Amino acid sequence: MTAGLATDRVGSSRWAEQQSFEELGRPLRDLTFCVVDLETTGGSPAGGSRITEIGAVKVRGGEVLGEFQTLVNPEQAIPPFIALLTGISDAMVCSAPRIEVALPEFLAFARDCVLVAHNAPFDIGFLKHATAQQERAWPRFDVLDTAVLARRVVHRGEVRNHKLSSLAQLFDATVTPNHRALSDARATVDVLHGLIGRLGNLGVQTLEELQTYTSRVTAAQRKKRHLAEHLPHSPGVYLFRDSQERVLYVGTSKDLRKRVRSYFTASETRSRMGQMVTLASRVEGIECATALEAAVRELRLIAEHKPKFNRRSRFPERVHWVRLTAEAWPRLSIVRRVEDDSPVIGPFANKQAAERAVAALQHVFPLRQCATRMPRLPRLSACALAELGRCLSPCDQSVDASTYADLVRSVRDTLTGCPAPVVDAHLARITDLSAQERYEDAGAARDRMTSFVTGAARAQRLTALTRCTEVVAARKEAGRWEVHVVRAGRLAAAGVIPPGADAAAWVLDLRRDGETVLGAGGPTPVATVEETERLLRWLEGDGVRLVHVDGEWTCPVVSAQKHREEPIAGFRRDSVPT
């Protein structure tokens, strides 16, 4: 990417590194855990179940710092089977404190701790519900679920299941779970220590690594965490490279270091990403002024390097366009590139979609379909299409140049403006075929019309922007104005106006330093289609203000995009059986 787009006017101070605990990782040995367990009258607080007992153990570095236990008066009868299971009866809780008293005491005990529970959604769900009932604010606890962690660490061959009783037996817990809150919390402490012991041997040393641990991320991958340490906490693009400096993968993020670290510590479920990290020996980061600039850089780098672990955007050149040729007797042609100012629709992801769009146009407009170059005064034989009335047959001079030019003008207007002639003709065709119960033919007609409308809509939106020599736009993000300079559909510069700067002068400097874009004015983008459409989405987004426009950025009032976005009268995509 050119220096014009690598805007440094924002200043390095804007992205000063912030060494937060979350990004650096909090060592497990320094954390205090509050392991909690509840007994209740049922399975759901929303269904009216209440807490009958709270038990908790506070530990740090393997040492027990304190314990908390209290029965709780649920102010309702305890179901007999619950009393039989837990041993807690109505008589035991009738004189116990109510939850309005017990909950604040527990929250004070657990303050500044990491909450741990076995099947945490159950216990934490009851506590949160009780907190809300008292109109209290729930403290922002980090929560660790030993049940979830055990399913990732302990294999089925080791235990029958991942219940607390099975895990307590596996890790030789000093306390046997018995459905009483404090005993179960004590057993959960031993299970927690057993799990941490196993994972410590695999390089898991921080809470963040423990919370996101998955066996899919190998120990070898975790040892590569250092590859992210030099990256800044700023938006940009990152490139994973192998030992031979080949680019393996390109991605983008609002926080480069945090995102890249996640490849070594987080629950990455894509197996190919694990393979990529195994091969990686270096990560390169490119800081960007804005998220849009990062997205554009990503697209360009993927197209340039074609990394094997990226699936999308690797081959932007593999698109097809439908073009009205510039010759004496024009015709429709499917091409990969458009070199002149001819009217086009597209791009289409594959040739089949382009062929359907051509068929839709040829159903309405009897242009010649032969691929031979025809002189201005042809003396050729007519083909079968002429006999069927599907071609005006200029080859044998059955039509004069003026009449054929009128037909070409109508095709041009349909490609660049209102698609109604094609849409209306196909709707009538679909209706007739459906009435005859020729549903396959009706479906084919629907698909031809859809391909045409989609291609025409994309081309009209792209052409509207690419014909503008320059568009400068701004949007406020996090209290600061992001500015982008777009030339012929290509991002030429990006930046953020510094506090206290003269906005007009700053934008003028940004435009002056922006990339020079050649070849502007054609119907197809100077950049890749994906880049231009990404810029269009940003320009059309909420809060964007146009600062300067060199040219006319307009679209037809009755455009193909309108037909694409709004249901066509009397027609739905599912109205034809498939």
CSV table of N, CA and C in Angstrom, one decimal, residues 266-361:
chain,number,residue,atom,x,y,z
A,266,ALA,N,-6.9,-18.9,23.0
A,266,ALA,CA,-8.4,-19.0,23.0
A,266,ALA,C,-8.9,-20.3,22.4
A,267,SER,N,-10.2,-20.4,22.5
A,267,SER,CA,-10.9,-21.6,22.0
A,267,SER,C,-11.1,-21.5,20.5
A,268,GLU,N,-10.0,-21.7,19.8
A,268,GLU,CA,-10.0,-21.6,18.3
A,268,GLU,C,-10.5,-23.0,17.8
A,269,THR,N,-11.7,-23.0,17.3
A,269,THR,CA,-12.3,-24.3,16.8
A,269,THR,C,-12.0,-24.6,15.4
A,270,ARG,N,-11.4,-23.7,14.6
A,270,ARG,CA,-11.1,-24.0,13.2
A,270,ARG,C,-9.7,-24.7,13.2
A,271,SER,N,-9.8,-26.0,12.8
A,271,SER,CA,-8.6,-26.8,12.8
A,271,SER,C,-7.5,-26.3,11.9
A,272,ARG,N,-7.8,-25.6,10.8
A,272,ARG,CA,-6.8,-25.1,9.9
A,272,ARG,C,-6.0,-24.0,10.6
A,273,MET,N,-6.7,-23.3,11.5
A,273,MET,CA,-5.9,-22.2,12.3
A,273,MET,C,-4.9,-22.8,13.2
A,274,GLY,N,-5.2,-24.0,13.8
A,274,GLY,CA,-4.2,-24.7,14.5
A,274,GLY,C,-3.0,-25.1,13.7
A,275,GLN,N,-3.2,-25.5,12.5
A,275,GLN,CA,-2.2,-25.9,11.6
A,275,GLN,C,-1.3,-24.7,11.2
A,276,MET,N,-2.0,-23.6,11.0
A,276,MET,CA,-1.3,-22.3,10.6
A,276,MET,C,-0.4,-21.9,11.7
A,277,VAL,N,-0.9,-21.9,13.0
A,277,VAL,CA,-0.1,-21.4,14.1
A,277,VAL,C,1.1,-22.3,14.3
A,278,THR,N,0.9,-23.6,14.0
A,278,THR,CA,2.1,-24.5,14.1
A,278,THR,C,3.2,-24.2,13.2
A,279,LEU,N,2.8,-23.7,12.0
A,279,LEU,CA,3.8,-23.4,11.0
A,279,LEU,C,4.4,-22.0,11.1
A,280,ALA,N,3.7,-21.1,11.9
A,280,ALA,CA,4.1,-19.7,12.0
A,280,ALA,C,5.4,-19.5,12.8
A,281,SER,N,6.2,-18.6,12.4
A,281,SER,CA,7.4,-18.3,13.1
A,281,SER,C,7.5,-16.8,13.4
A,282,ARG,N,6.7,-16.0,12.8
A,282,ARG,CA,6.7,-14.6,13.0
A,282,ARG,C,5.4,-14.0,12.7
A,283,VAL,N,5.0,-13.0,13.5
A,283,VAL,CA,3.7,-12.2,13.2
A,283,VAL,C,4.1,-10.8,12.9
A,284,GLU,N,3.7,-10.3,11.8
A,284,GLU,CA,4.0,-8.9,11.4
A,284,GLU,C,2.7,-8.1,11.6
A,285,GLY,N,2.8,-6.9,12.3
A,285,GLY,CA,1.6,-6.1,12.5
A,285,GLY,C,1.8,-4.8,11.7
A,286,ILE,N,0.7,-4.3,11.1
A,286,ILE,CA,0.7,-3.0,10.4
A,286,ILE,C,-0.4,-2.2,11.0
A,287,GLU,N,0.0,-1.1,11.7
A,287,GLU,CA,-1.0,-0.2,12.4
A,287,GLU,C,-1.7,0.6,11.3
A,288,CYS,N,-3.0,0.8,11.6
A,288,CYS,CA,-3.8,1.6,10.7
A,288,CYS,C,-4.5,2.7,11.5
A,289,ALA,N,-4.9,3.8,10.8
A,289,ALA,CA,-5.5,4.9,11.5
A,289,ALA,C,-6.9,4.6,11.9
A,290,THR,N,-7.6,3.8,11.0
A,290,THR,CA,-9.0,3.5,11.2
A,290,THR,C,-9.3,2.0,11.0
A,291,ALA,N,-10.5,1.6,11.4
A,291,ALA,CA,-10.9,0.2,11.2
A,291,ALA,C,-11.1,0.0,9.7
A,292,LEU,N,-11.7,1.0,9.0
A,292,LEU,CA,-11.9,0.8,7.5
A,292,LEU,C,-10.6,0.7,6.8
A,293,GLU,N,-9.6,1.5,7.1
A,293,GLU,CA,-8.3,1.3,6.5
A,293,GLU,C,-7.7,-0.1,6.7
A,294,ALA,N,-7.9,-0.6,7.9
A,294,ALA,CA,-7.4,-1.9,8.2
A,294,ALA,C,-8.1,-3.0,7.4
A,295,ALA,N,-9.4,-2.8,7.2
A,295,ALA,CA,-10.2,-3.8,6.4
A,295,ALA,C,-9.7,-3.7,4.9
A,296,VAL,N,-9.4,-2.5,4.4
A,296,VAL,CA,-9.0,-2.4,3.0
A,296,VAL,C,-7.6,-3.0,2.9
A,297,ARG,N,-6.7,-2.7,3.8
A,297,ARG,CA,-5.4,-3.2,3.8
A,297,ARG,C,-5.4,-4.8,3.8
A,298,GLU,N,-6.3,-5.3,4.6
A,298,GLU,CA,-6.4,-6.8,4.6
A,298,GLU,C,-6.8,-7.3,3.3
A,299,LEU,N,-7.8,-6.7,2.6
A,299,LEU,CA,-8.2,-7.2,1.3
A,299,LEU,C,-7.0,-7.1,0.3
A,300,ARG,N,-6.3,-6.1,0.3
A,300,ARG,CA,-5.2,-5.9,-0.6
A,300,ARG,C,-4.1,-6.9,-0.4
A,301,LEU,N,-3.8,-7.1,0.9
A,301,LEU,CA,-2.7,-8.1,1.3
A,301,LEU,C,-3.1,-9.5,0.9
A,302,ILE,N,-4.3,-9.8,1.2
A,302,ILE,CA,-4.8,-11.2,0.8
A,302,ILE,C,-4.7,-11.4,-0.7
A,303,ALA,N,-5.1,-10.4,-1.5
A,303,ALA,CA,-5.1,-10.5,-2.9
A,303,ALA,C,-3.6,-10.6,-3.4
A,304,GLU,N,-2.7,-9.9,-2.7
A,304,GLU,CA,-1.3,-9.8,-3.2
A,304,GLU,C,-0.6,-11.2,-2.8
A,305,HIS,N,-0.8,-11.6,-1.6
A,305,HIS,CA,0.0,-12.8,-1.1
A,305,HIS,C,-0.8,-14.1,-1.3
A,306,LYS,N,-2.1,-14.1,-1.4
A,306,LYS,CA,-2.9,-15.3,-1.6
A,306,LYS,C,-2.5,-16.3,-0.5
A,307,PRO,N,-2.6,-16.0,0.8
A,307,PRO,CA,-2.2,-16.9,1.8
A,307,PRO,C,-3.1,-18.2,1.8
A,308,LYS,N,-2.5,-19.3,2.0
A,308,LYS,CA,-3.3,-20.6,1.8
A,308,LYS,C,-4.3,-20.8,2.9
A,309,PHE,N,-4.1,-20.1,4.1
A,309,PHE,CA,-5.0,-20.3,5.2
A,309,PHE,C,-6.2,-19.3,5.2
A,310,ASN,N,-6.1,-18.3,4.2
A,310,ASN,CA,-7.3,-17.4,4.0
A,310,ASN,C,-8.2,-18.1,3.0
A,311,ARG,N,-9.5,-18.1,3.3
A,311,ARG,CA,-10.4,-18.7,2.3
A,311,ARG,C,-11.1,-17.7,1.4
A,312,ARG,N,-11.3,-16.5,1.9
A,312,ARG,CA,-12.0,-15.5,1.1
A,312,ARG,C,-11.0,-14.5,0.6
A,313,SER,N,-11.5,-13.8,-0.5
A,313,SER,CA,-10.8,-12.6,-1.1
A,313,SER,C,-9.4,-12.9,-1.7
A,314,ARG,N,-9.1,-14.2,-1.9
A,314,ARG,CA,-7.7,-14.5,-2.4
A,314,ARG,C,-7.6,-14.3,-3.9
A,315,PHE,N,-8.7,-14.4,-4.6
A,315,PHE,CA,-8.7,-14.3,-6.1
A,315,PHE,C,-9.7,-13.3,-6.5
A,316,PRO,N,-9.5,-12.0,-6.3
A,316,PRO,CA,-10.5,-11.0,-6.7
A,316,PRO,C,-10.7,-10.9,-8.2
A,317,GLU,N,-9.7,-11.4,-8.9
A,317,GLU,CA,-9.7,-11.3,-10.4
A,317,GLU,C,-10.6,-12.3,-11.0
A,318,ARG,N,-11.1,-13.3,-10.2
A,318,ARG,CA,-11.9,-14.3,-10.7
A,318,ARG,C,-13.4,-13.9,-10.7
A,319,VAL,N,-13.7,-12.9,-11.4
A,319,VAL,CA,-15.1,-12.5,-11.5
A,319,VAL,C,-15.4,-12.3,-13.0
A,320,HIS,N,-16.7,-12.2,-13.3
A,320,HIS,CA,-17.2,-12.1,-14.7
A,320,HIS,C,-18.1,-10.9,-14.8
A,321,TRP,N,-18.0,-10.2,-15.9
A,321,TRP,CA,-18.8,-9.1,-16.2
A,321,TRP,C,-19.6,-9.4,-17.5
A,322,VAL,N,-20.8,-8.8,-17.6
A,322,VAL,CA,-21.5,-8.8,-18.9
A,322,VAL,C,-21.4,-7.4,-19.5
A,323,ARG,N,-20.8,-7.4,-20.7
A,323,ARG,CA,-20.5,-6.1,-21.3
A,323,ARG,C,-21.2,-6.0,-22.7
A,324,LEU,N,-21.6,-4.7,-23.0
A,324,LEU,CA,-22.2,-4.4,-24.3
A,324,LEU,C,-21.0,-3.9,-25.1
A,325,THR,N,-20.6,-4.7,-26.1
A,325,THR,CA,-19.4,-4.5,-26.9
A,325,THR,C,-19.5,-3.1,-27.7
A,326,ALA,N,-18.3,-2.6,-27.9
A,326,ALA,CA,-18.2,-1.3,-28.7
A,326,ALA,C,-17.8,-1.7,-30.1
A,327,GLU,N,-18.7,-2.0,-31.0
A,327,GLU,CA,-18.4,-2.3,-32.4
A,327,GLU,C,-19.6,-1.8,-33.2
A,328,ALA,N,-19.5,-2.1,-34.5
A,328,ALA,CA,-20.5,-1.6,-35.4
A,328,ALA,C,-21.9,-2.2,-35.1
A,329,TRP,N,-21.9,-3.5,-34.8
A,329,TRP,CA,-23.2,-4.1,-34.5
A,329,TRP,C,-23.0,-4.7,-33.1
A,330,PRO,N,-23.2,-4.0,-32.0
A,330,PRO,CA,-22.8,-4.4,-30.6
A,330,PRO,C,-23.6,-5.7,-30.2
A,331,ARG,N,-23.0,-6.4,-29.3
A,331,ARG,CA,-23.6,-7.6,-28.8
A,331,ARG,C,-23.3,-7.7,-27.3
A,332,LEU,N,-23.8,-8.7,-26.6
A,332,LEU,CA,-23.5,-8.9,-25.2
A,332,LEU,C,-22.3,-9.9,-25.1
A,333,SER,N,-21.4,-9.6,-24.2
A,333,SER,CA,-20.2,-10.5,-24.1
A,333,SER,C,-19.9,-10.7,-22.6
A,334,ILE,N,-19.4,-11.9,-22.3
A,334,ILE,CA,-19.0,-12.1,-20.9
A,334,ILE,C,-17.5,-12.0,-20.9
A,335,VAL,N,-17.0,-11.2,-20.0
A,335,VAL,CA,-15.5,-10.9,-20.0
A,335,VAL,C,-15.0,-10.9,-18.5
A,336,ARG,N,-13.7,-11.1,-18.4
A,336,ARG,CA,-13.1,-11.0,-17.0
A,336,ARG,C,-12.7,-9.6,-16.7
A,337,ARG,N,-12.3,-8.8,-17.7
A,337,ARG,CA,-11.9,-7.4,-17.4
A,337,ARG,C,-12.6,-6.5,-18.4
A,338,VAL,N,-12.9,-5.2,-18.0
A,338,VAL,CA,-13.5,-4.2,-18.8
A,338,VAL,C,-12.5,-3.1,-19.0
A,339,GLU,N,-12.0,-3.0,-20.3
A,339,GLU,CA,-10.9,-2.1,-20.6
A,339,GLU,C,-11.4,-0.7,-21.0
A,340,ASP,N,-12.6,-0.6,-21.4
A,340,ASP,CA,-13.1,0.7,-22.0
A,340,ASP,C,-14.3,1.1,-21.2
A,341,ASP,N,-15.1,2.1,-21.8
A,341,ASP,CA,-16.2,2.7,-21.1
A,341,ASP,C,-17.5,2.1,-21.5
A,342,SER,N,-17.5,0.8,-21.9
A,342,SER,CA,-18.7,0.2,-22.3
A,342,SER,C,-19.6,-0.1,-21.1
A,343,PRO,N,-20.9,-0.1,-21.4
A,343,PRO,CA,-21.9,-0.4,-20.3
A,343,PRO,C,-21.7,-1.9,-19.8
A,344,VAL,N,-21.7,-2.1,-18.5
A,344,VAL,CA,-21.5,-3.4,-18.0
A,344,VAL,C,-22.5,-3.7,-16.8
A,345,ILE,N,-22.7,-4.9,-16.5
A,345,ILE,CA,-23.4,-5.3,-15.3
A,345,ILE,C,-22.5,-6.4,-14.7
A,346,GLY,N,-22.6,-6.5,-13.3
A,346,GLY,CA,-21.8,-7.4,-12.6
A,346,GLY,C,-21.1,-6.7,-11.5
A,347,PRO,N,-20.1,-7.3,-10.9
A,347,PRO,CA,-19.5,-8.6,-11.3
A,347,PRO,C,-20.3,-9.8,-10.8
A,348,PHE,N,-20.1,-10.9,-11.5
A,348,PHE,CA,-20.7,-12.2,-11.1
A,348,PHE,C,-19.6,-13.1,-10.6
A,349,ALA,N,-20.0,-13.9,-9.6
A,349,ALA,CA,-19.0,-14.8,-8.9
A,349,ALA,C,-18.6,-15.9,-9.8
A,350,ASN,N,-19.5,-16.3,-10.8
A,350,ASN,CA,-19.1,-17.4,-11.7
A,350,ASN,C,-19.8,-17.2,-13.0
A,351,LYS,N,-19.3,-17.9,-14.0
A,351,LYS,CA,-19.7,-17.7,-15.4
A,351,LYS,C,-21.2,-18.1,-15.6
A,352,GLN,N,-21.7,-19.1,-14.8
A,352,GLN,CA,-23.0,-19.5,-14.9
A,352,GLN,C,-24.0,-18.4,-14.6
A,353,ALA,N,-23.7,-17.6,-13.5
A,353,ALA,CA,-24.6,-16.5,-13.2
A,353,ALA,C,-24.6,-15.4,-14.3
A,354,ALA,N,-23.4,-15.2,-14.8
A,354,ALA,CA,-23.3,-14.2,-15.9
A,354,ALA,C,-24.1,-14.7,-17.1
A,355,GLU,N,-24.0,-16.0,-17.4
A,355,GLU,CA,-24.8,-16.5,-18.6
A,355,GLU,C,-26.3,-16.4,-18.4
A,356,ARG,N,-26.8,-16.5,-17.1
A,356,ARG,CA,-28.2,-16.4,-16.8
A,356,ARG,C,-28.6,-14.9,-17.1
A,357,ALA,N,-27.8,-14.0,-16.7
A,357,ALA,CA,-28.1,-12.6,-16.9
A,357,ALA,C,-28.1,-12.2,-18.4
A,358,VAL,N,-27.2,-12.8,-19.2
A,358,VAL,CA,-27.2,-12.6,-20.6
A,358,VAL,C,-28.5,-13.2,-21.2
A,359,ALA,N,-28.9,-14.4,-20.8
A,359,ALA,CA,-30.1,-15.0,-21.3
A,359,ALA,C,-31.3,-14.1,-21.0
A,360,ALA,N,-31.3,-13.5,-19.8
A,360,ALA,CA,-32.5,-12.6,-19.4
A,360,ALA,C,-32.6,-11.5,-20.4
A,361,LEU,N,-31.4,-10.9,-20.7
A,361,LEU,CA,-31.4,-9.7,-21.6
A,361,LEU,C,-31.8,-10.2,-23.0
